XYZ file of C-alpha atoms in Angstrom:
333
model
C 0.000 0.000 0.000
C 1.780 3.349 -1.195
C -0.327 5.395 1.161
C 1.049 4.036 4.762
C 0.222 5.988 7.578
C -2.634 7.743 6.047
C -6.014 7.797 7.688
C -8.690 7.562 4.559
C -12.377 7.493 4.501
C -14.338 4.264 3.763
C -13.868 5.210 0.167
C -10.707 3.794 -0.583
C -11.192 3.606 -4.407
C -8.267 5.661 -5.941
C -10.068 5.685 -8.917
C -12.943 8.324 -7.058
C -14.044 11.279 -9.052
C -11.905 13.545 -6.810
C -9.777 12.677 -3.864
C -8.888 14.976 -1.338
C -5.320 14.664 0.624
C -5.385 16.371 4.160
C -2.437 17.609 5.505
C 0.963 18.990 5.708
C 3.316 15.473 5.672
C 4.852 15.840 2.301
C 5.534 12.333 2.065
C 2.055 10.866 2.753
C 0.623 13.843 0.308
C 3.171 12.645 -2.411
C 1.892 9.486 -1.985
C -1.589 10.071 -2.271
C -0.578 11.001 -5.843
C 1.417 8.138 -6.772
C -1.673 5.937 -5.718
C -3.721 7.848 -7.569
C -1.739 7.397 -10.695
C -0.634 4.269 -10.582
C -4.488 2.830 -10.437
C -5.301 5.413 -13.232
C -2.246 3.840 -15.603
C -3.142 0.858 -15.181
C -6.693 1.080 -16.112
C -5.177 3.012 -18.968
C -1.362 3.278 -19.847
C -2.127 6.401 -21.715
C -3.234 8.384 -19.156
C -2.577 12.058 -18.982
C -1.253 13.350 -16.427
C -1.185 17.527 -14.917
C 0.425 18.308 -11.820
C -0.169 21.758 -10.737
C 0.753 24.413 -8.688
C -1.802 27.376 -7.607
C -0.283 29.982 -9.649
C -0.354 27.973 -12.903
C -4.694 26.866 -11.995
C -5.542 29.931 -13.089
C -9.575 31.035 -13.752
C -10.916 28.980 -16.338
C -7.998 26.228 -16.787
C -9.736 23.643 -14.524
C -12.477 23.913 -16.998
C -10.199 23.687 -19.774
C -8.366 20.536 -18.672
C -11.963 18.521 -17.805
C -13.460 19.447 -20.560
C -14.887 16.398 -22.677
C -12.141 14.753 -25.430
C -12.607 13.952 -28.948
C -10.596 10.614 -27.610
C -12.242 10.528 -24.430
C -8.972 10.386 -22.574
C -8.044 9.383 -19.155
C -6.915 12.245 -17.005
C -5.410 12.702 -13.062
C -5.639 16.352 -12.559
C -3.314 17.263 -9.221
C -3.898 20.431 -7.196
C -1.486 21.309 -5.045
C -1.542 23.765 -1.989
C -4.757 24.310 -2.932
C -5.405 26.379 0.343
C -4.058 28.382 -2.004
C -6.083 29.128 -4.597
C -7.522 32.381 -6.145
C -10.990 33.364 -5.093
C -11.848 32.889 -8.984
C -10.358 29.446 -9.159
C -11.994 28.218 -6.003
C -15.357 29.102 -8.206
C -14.010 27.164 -10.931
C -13.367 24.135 -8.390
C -16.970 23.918 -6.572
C -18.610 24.514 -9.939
C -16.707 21.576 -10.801
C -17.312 19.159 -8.008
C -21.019 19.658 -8.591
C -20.441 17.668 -11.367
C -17.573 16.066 -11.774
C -16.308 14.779 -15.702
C -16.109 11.026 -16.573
C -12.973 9.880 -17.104
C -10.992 12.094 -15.116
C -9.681 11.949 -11.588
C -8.987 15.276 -9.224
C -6.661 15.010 -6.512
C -7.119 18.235 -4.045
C -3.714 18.442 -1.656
C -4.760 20.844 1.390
C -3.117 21.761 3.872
C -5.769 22.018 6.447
C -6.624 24.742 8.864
C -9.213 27.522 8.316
C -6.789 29.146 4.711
C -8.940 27.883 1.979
C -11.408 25.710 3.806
C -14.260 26.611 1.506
C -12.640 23.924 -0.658
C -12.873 21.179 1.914
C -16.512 21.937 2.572
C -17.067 21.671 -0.921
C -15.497 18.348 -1.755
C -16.707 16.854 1.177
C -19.785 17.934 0.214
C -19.640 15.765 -2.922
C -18.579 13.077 -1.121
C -14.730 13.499 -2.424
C -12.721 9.974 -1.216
C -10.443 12.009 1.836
C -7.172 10.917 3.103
C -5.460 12.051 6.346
C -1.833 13.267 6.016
C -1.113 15.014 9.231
C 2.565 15.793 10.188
C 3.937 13.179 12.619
C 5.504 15.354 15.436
C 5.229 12.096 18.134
C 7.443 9.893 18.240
C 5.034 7.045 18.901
C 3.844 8.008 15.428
C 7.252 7.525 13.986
C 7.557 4.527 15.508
C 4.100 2.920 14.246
C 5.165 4.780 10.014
C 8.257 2.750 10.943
C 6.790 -0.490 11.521
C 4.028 0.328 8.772
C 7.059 0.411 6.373
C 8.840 -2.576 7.200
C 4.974 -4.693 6.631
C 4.240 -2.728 3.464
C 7.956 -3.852 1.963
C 6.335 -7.534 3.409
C 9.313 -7.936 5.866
C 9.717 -8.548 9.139
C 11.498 -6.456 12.300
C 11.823 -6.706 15.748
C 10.094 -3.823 17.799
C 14.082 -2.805 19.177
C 15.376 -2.429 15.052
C 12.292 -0.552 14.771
C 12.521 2.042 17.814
C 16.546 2.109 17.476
C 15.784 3.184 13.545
C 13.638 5.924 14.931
C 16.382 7.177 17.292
C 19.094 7.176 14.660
C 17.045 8.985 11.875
C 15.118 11.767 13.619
C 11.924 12.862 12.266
C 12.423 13.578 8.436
C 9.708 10.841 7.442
C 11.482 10.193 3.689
C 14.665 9.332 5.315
C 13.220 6.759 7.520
C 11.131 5.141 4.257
C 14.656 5.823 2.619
C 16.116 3.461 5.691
C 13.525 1.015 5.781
C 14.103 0.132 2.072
C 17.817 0.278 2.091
C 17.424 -2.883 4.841
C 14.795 -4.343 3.510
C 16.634 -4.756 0.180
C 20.072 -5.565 1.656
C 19.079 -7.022 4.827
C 17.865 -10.958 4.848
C 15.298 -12.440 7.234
C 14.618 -10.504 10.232
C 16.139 -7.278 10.398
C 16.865 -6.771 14.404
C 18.245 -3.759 16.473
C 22.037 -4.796 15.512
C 21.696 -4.665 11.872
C 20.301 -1.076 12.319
C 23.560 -0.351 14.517
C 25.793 -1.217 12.102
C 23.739 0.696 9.234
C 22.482 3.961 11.329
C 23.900 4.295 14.605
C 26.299 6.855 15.336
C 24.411 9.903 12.965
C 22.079 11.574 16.133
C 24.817 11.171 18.736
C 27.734 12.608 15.874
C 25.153 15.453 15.585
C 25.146 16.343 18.791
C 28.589 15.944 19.494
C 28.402 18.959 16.868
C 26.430 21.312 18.674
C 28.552 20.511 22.028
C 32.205 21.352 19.716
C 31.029 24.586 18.507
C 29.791 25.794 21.868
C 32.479 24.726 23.617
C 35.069 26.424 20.850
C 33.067 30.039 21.526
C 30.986 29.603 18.315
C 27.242 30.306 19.225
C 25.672 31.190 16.154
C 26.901 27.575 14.936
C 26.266 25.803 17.820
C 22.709 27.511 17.666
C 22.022 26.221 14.040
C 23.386 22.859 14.974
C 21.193 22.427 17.960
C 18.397 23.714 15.585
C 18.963 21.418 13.214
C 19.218 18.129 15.771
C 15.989 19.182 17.171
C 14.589 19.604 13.574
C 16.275 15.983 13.018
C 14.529 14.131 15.806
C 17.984 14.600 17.868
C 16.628 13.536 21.497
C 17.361 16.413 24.156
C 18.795 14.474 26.755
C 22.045 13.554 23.950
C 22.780 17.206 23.350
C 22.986 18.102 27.162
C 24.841 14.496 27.323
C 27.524 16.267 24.730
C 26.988 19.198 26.184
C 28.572 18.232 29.241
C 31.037 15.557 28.506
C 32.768 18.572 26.302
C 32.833 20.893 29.574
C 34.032 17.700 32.037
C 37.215 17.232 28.915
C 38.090 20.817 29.019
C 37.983 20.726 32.949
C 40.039 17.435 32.861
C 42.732 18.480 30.551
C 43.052 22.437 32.195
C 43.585 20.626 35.923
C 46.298 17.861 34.350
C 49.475 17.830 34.496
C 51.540 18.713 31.244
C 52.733 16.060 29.238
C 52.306 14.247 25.910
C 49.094 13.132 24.392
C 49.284 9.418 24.837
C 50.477 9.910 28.959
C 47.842 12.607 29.058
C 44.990 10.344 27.489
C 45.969 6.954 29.834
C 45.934 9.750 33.127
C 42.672 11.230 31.495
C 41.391 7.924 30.224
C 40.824 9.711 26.836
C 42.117 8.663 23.497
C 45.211 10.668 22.177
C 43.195 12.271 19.285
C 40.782 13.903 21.632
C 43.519 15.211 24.073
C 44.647 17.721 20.564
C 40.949 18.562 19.784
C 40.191 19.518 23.231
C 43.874 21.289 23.875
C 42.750 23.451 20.621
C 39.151 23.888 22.455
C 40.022 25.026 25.982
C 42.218 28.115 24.949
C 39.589 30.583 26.218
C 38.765 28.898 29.191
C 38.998 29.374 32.794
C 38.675 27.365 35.421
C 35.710 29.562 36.758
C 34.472 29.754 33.435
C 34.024 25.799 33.657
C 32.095 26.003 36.620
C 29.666 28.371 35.082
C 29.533 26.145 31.961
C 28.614 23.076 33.644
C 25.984 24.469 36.312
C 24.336 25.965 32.979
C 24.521 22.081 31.309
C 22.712 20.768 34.656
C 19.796 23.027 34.656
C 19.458 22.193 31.198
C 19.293 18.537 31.822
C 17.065 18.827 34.160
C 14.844 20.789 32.091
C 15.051 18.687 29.062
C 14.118 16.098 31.790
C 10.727 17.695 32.765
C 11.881 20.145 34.955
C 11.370 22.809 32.812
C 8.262 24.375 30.463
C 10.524 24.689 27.556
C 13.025 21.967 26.772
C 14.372 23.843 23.268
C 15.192 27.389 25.273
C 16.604 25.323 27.966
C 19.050 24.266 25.143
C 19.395 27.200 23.921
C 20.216 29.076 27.108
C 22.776 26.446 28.184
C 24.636 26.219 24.767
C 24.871 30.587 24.593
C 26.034 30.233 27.957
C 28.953 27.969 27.008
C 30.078 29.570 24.040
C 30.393 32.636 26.154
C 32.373 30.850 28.730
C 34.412 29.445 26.346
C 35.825 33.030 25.595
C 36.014 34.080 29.213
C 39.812 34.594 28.930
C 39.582 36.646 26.027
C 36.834 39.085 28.469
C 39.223 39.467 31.500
């Protein structure tokens, strides 16, 4: 079933006069389309298809493109954003779901929301086929697309592959389809949490090992866009203030040790070598009072990411400006 995840109505018929997709997941709206088509090629392999933004449905072209063929062609007419739409063309589309043309199928994509909603009375009003496309913002409803995935591809995967696929990818919904039919072509028999280690593993924790690298190198305005972005990603909180503070604690380490070379530093420090350079390079601007300040500011931020706090994303925010700021302390005094 192309259309996973979407809720429809008990018209399921692709093939309906019109077909309206609800919602603002560009996936599941894409989707609907593909469905659409695909049933309408192959009743006919000839079918002609028009995809169409607002701007190019102007007054009088919906008209145009339903009107009755010498050939009496098969046609999937696609409206998209059709929240959109001109005042005139909305005419042009309830004139046209009063009576709808044989032969062709229209596919309404809306985003929802009061914008435009005189064209979702109208089609559900004629009794339009509707499917649900809501964004996912839970992660319960990740997990579930997920899982959908994995049955639609006819393969099978334990709940632990599917949650730890989840964790990896974040919340961009084509990357996880992307994922799920990467394993499901490479992968044989069940696909379990350690095949998804070695495939995915490593890509939300290396982005928020990012975030903690520029904030702790004085760099806010890139540590704020690369928190923004993990957040954006799905990036879990509680691994950012986890970075957060593991780059504070190595900077704290390394200022307090003795001097020495990397590989005596890193078996006192119980760090490998590599990371004794990076974090020599990082701690330039630092004080040892500017470390204290750092990491009180990466505890109330744990705890608020933890559910002490209204606002887990400012709590972020707040405790990766205050960093970078420490981080150029010496520089200040």
């Amino acid at each position: 079933m192309l259309v996973a995840m979407a809720r429809k109505t008990a018209n399921d018929d692709p093939l309906a006069p019109v077909t309206l997709a609800v919602g603002q997941e560009d996936l599941l709206l894409d989707r609907v389309v593909q469905e659409v088509v695909a049933a309408a090629k192959a009743a006919d392999a000839d079918t002609d298809v028009r995809d169409l933004t607002p701007d190019q449905l102007q007054p009088g072209t919906l008209a145009e493109l339903t009107s009755p063929s010498l050939f009496a062609e098969r046609k999937v007419v696609v409206v998209r954003n059709a929240q959109d739409l001109s005042a005139d063309t909305v005419k042009d589309v309830k004139a046209y779901l009063a009576a709808p043309a044989e032969e062709i199928t229209l596919v309404l994509l809306h985003a929802g929301g009061a914008k435009g909603k005189g064209v979702l009375d109208a089609g559900r009003k004629a009794g339009a086929r509707e499917v649900a496309c809501p964004k996912m913002t839970k992660p319960a409803d990740r997990l579930a697309f997920v899982r959908a995935e994995f049955r639609t591809a006819g393969r099978s995967a334990t709940p632990e592959a599917c949650q730890a696929l989840v964790d990896a990818i974040g919340s961009d919904l084509r990357e996880l389809a992307s994922a799920v039919s990467q394993l499901a072509a490479d992968i044989e028999g069940t696909i379990d949490e350690a095949v998804v280690g070695r495939y995915y593993t490593g890509r939300a924790e290396a982005s928020s090992f990012t975030v903690a690298d520029r904030a702790v190198e004085g760099r806010a305005a890139e540590a704020l866009e690369a928190l923004r972005w993990s957040l954006a990603t799905g990036v879990a909180p509680v691994l950012i203030t986890s970075a957060l503070a593991q780059g504070v604690r190595a900077i704290g380490k390394l200022s307090s040790a003795r001097g020495g070379r990397p590989a005596d530093l890193a078996r006192e420090l119980g760090m490998p070598p590599w990371k004794i350079d990076r974090v020599r390079q990082q701690m330039r601007g630092w004080t040892p009072d500017a470390v204290s300040v750092a990491l009180r500011a990466v505890a109330e931020a744990d705890a608020g990411v933890k559910g002490d706090g209204d606002d887990p994303e400012y709590a972020l925010e707040k405790a990766v400006v205050t960093v970078a700021r420490a981080a150029r302390s010496r520089g200040r005094s």
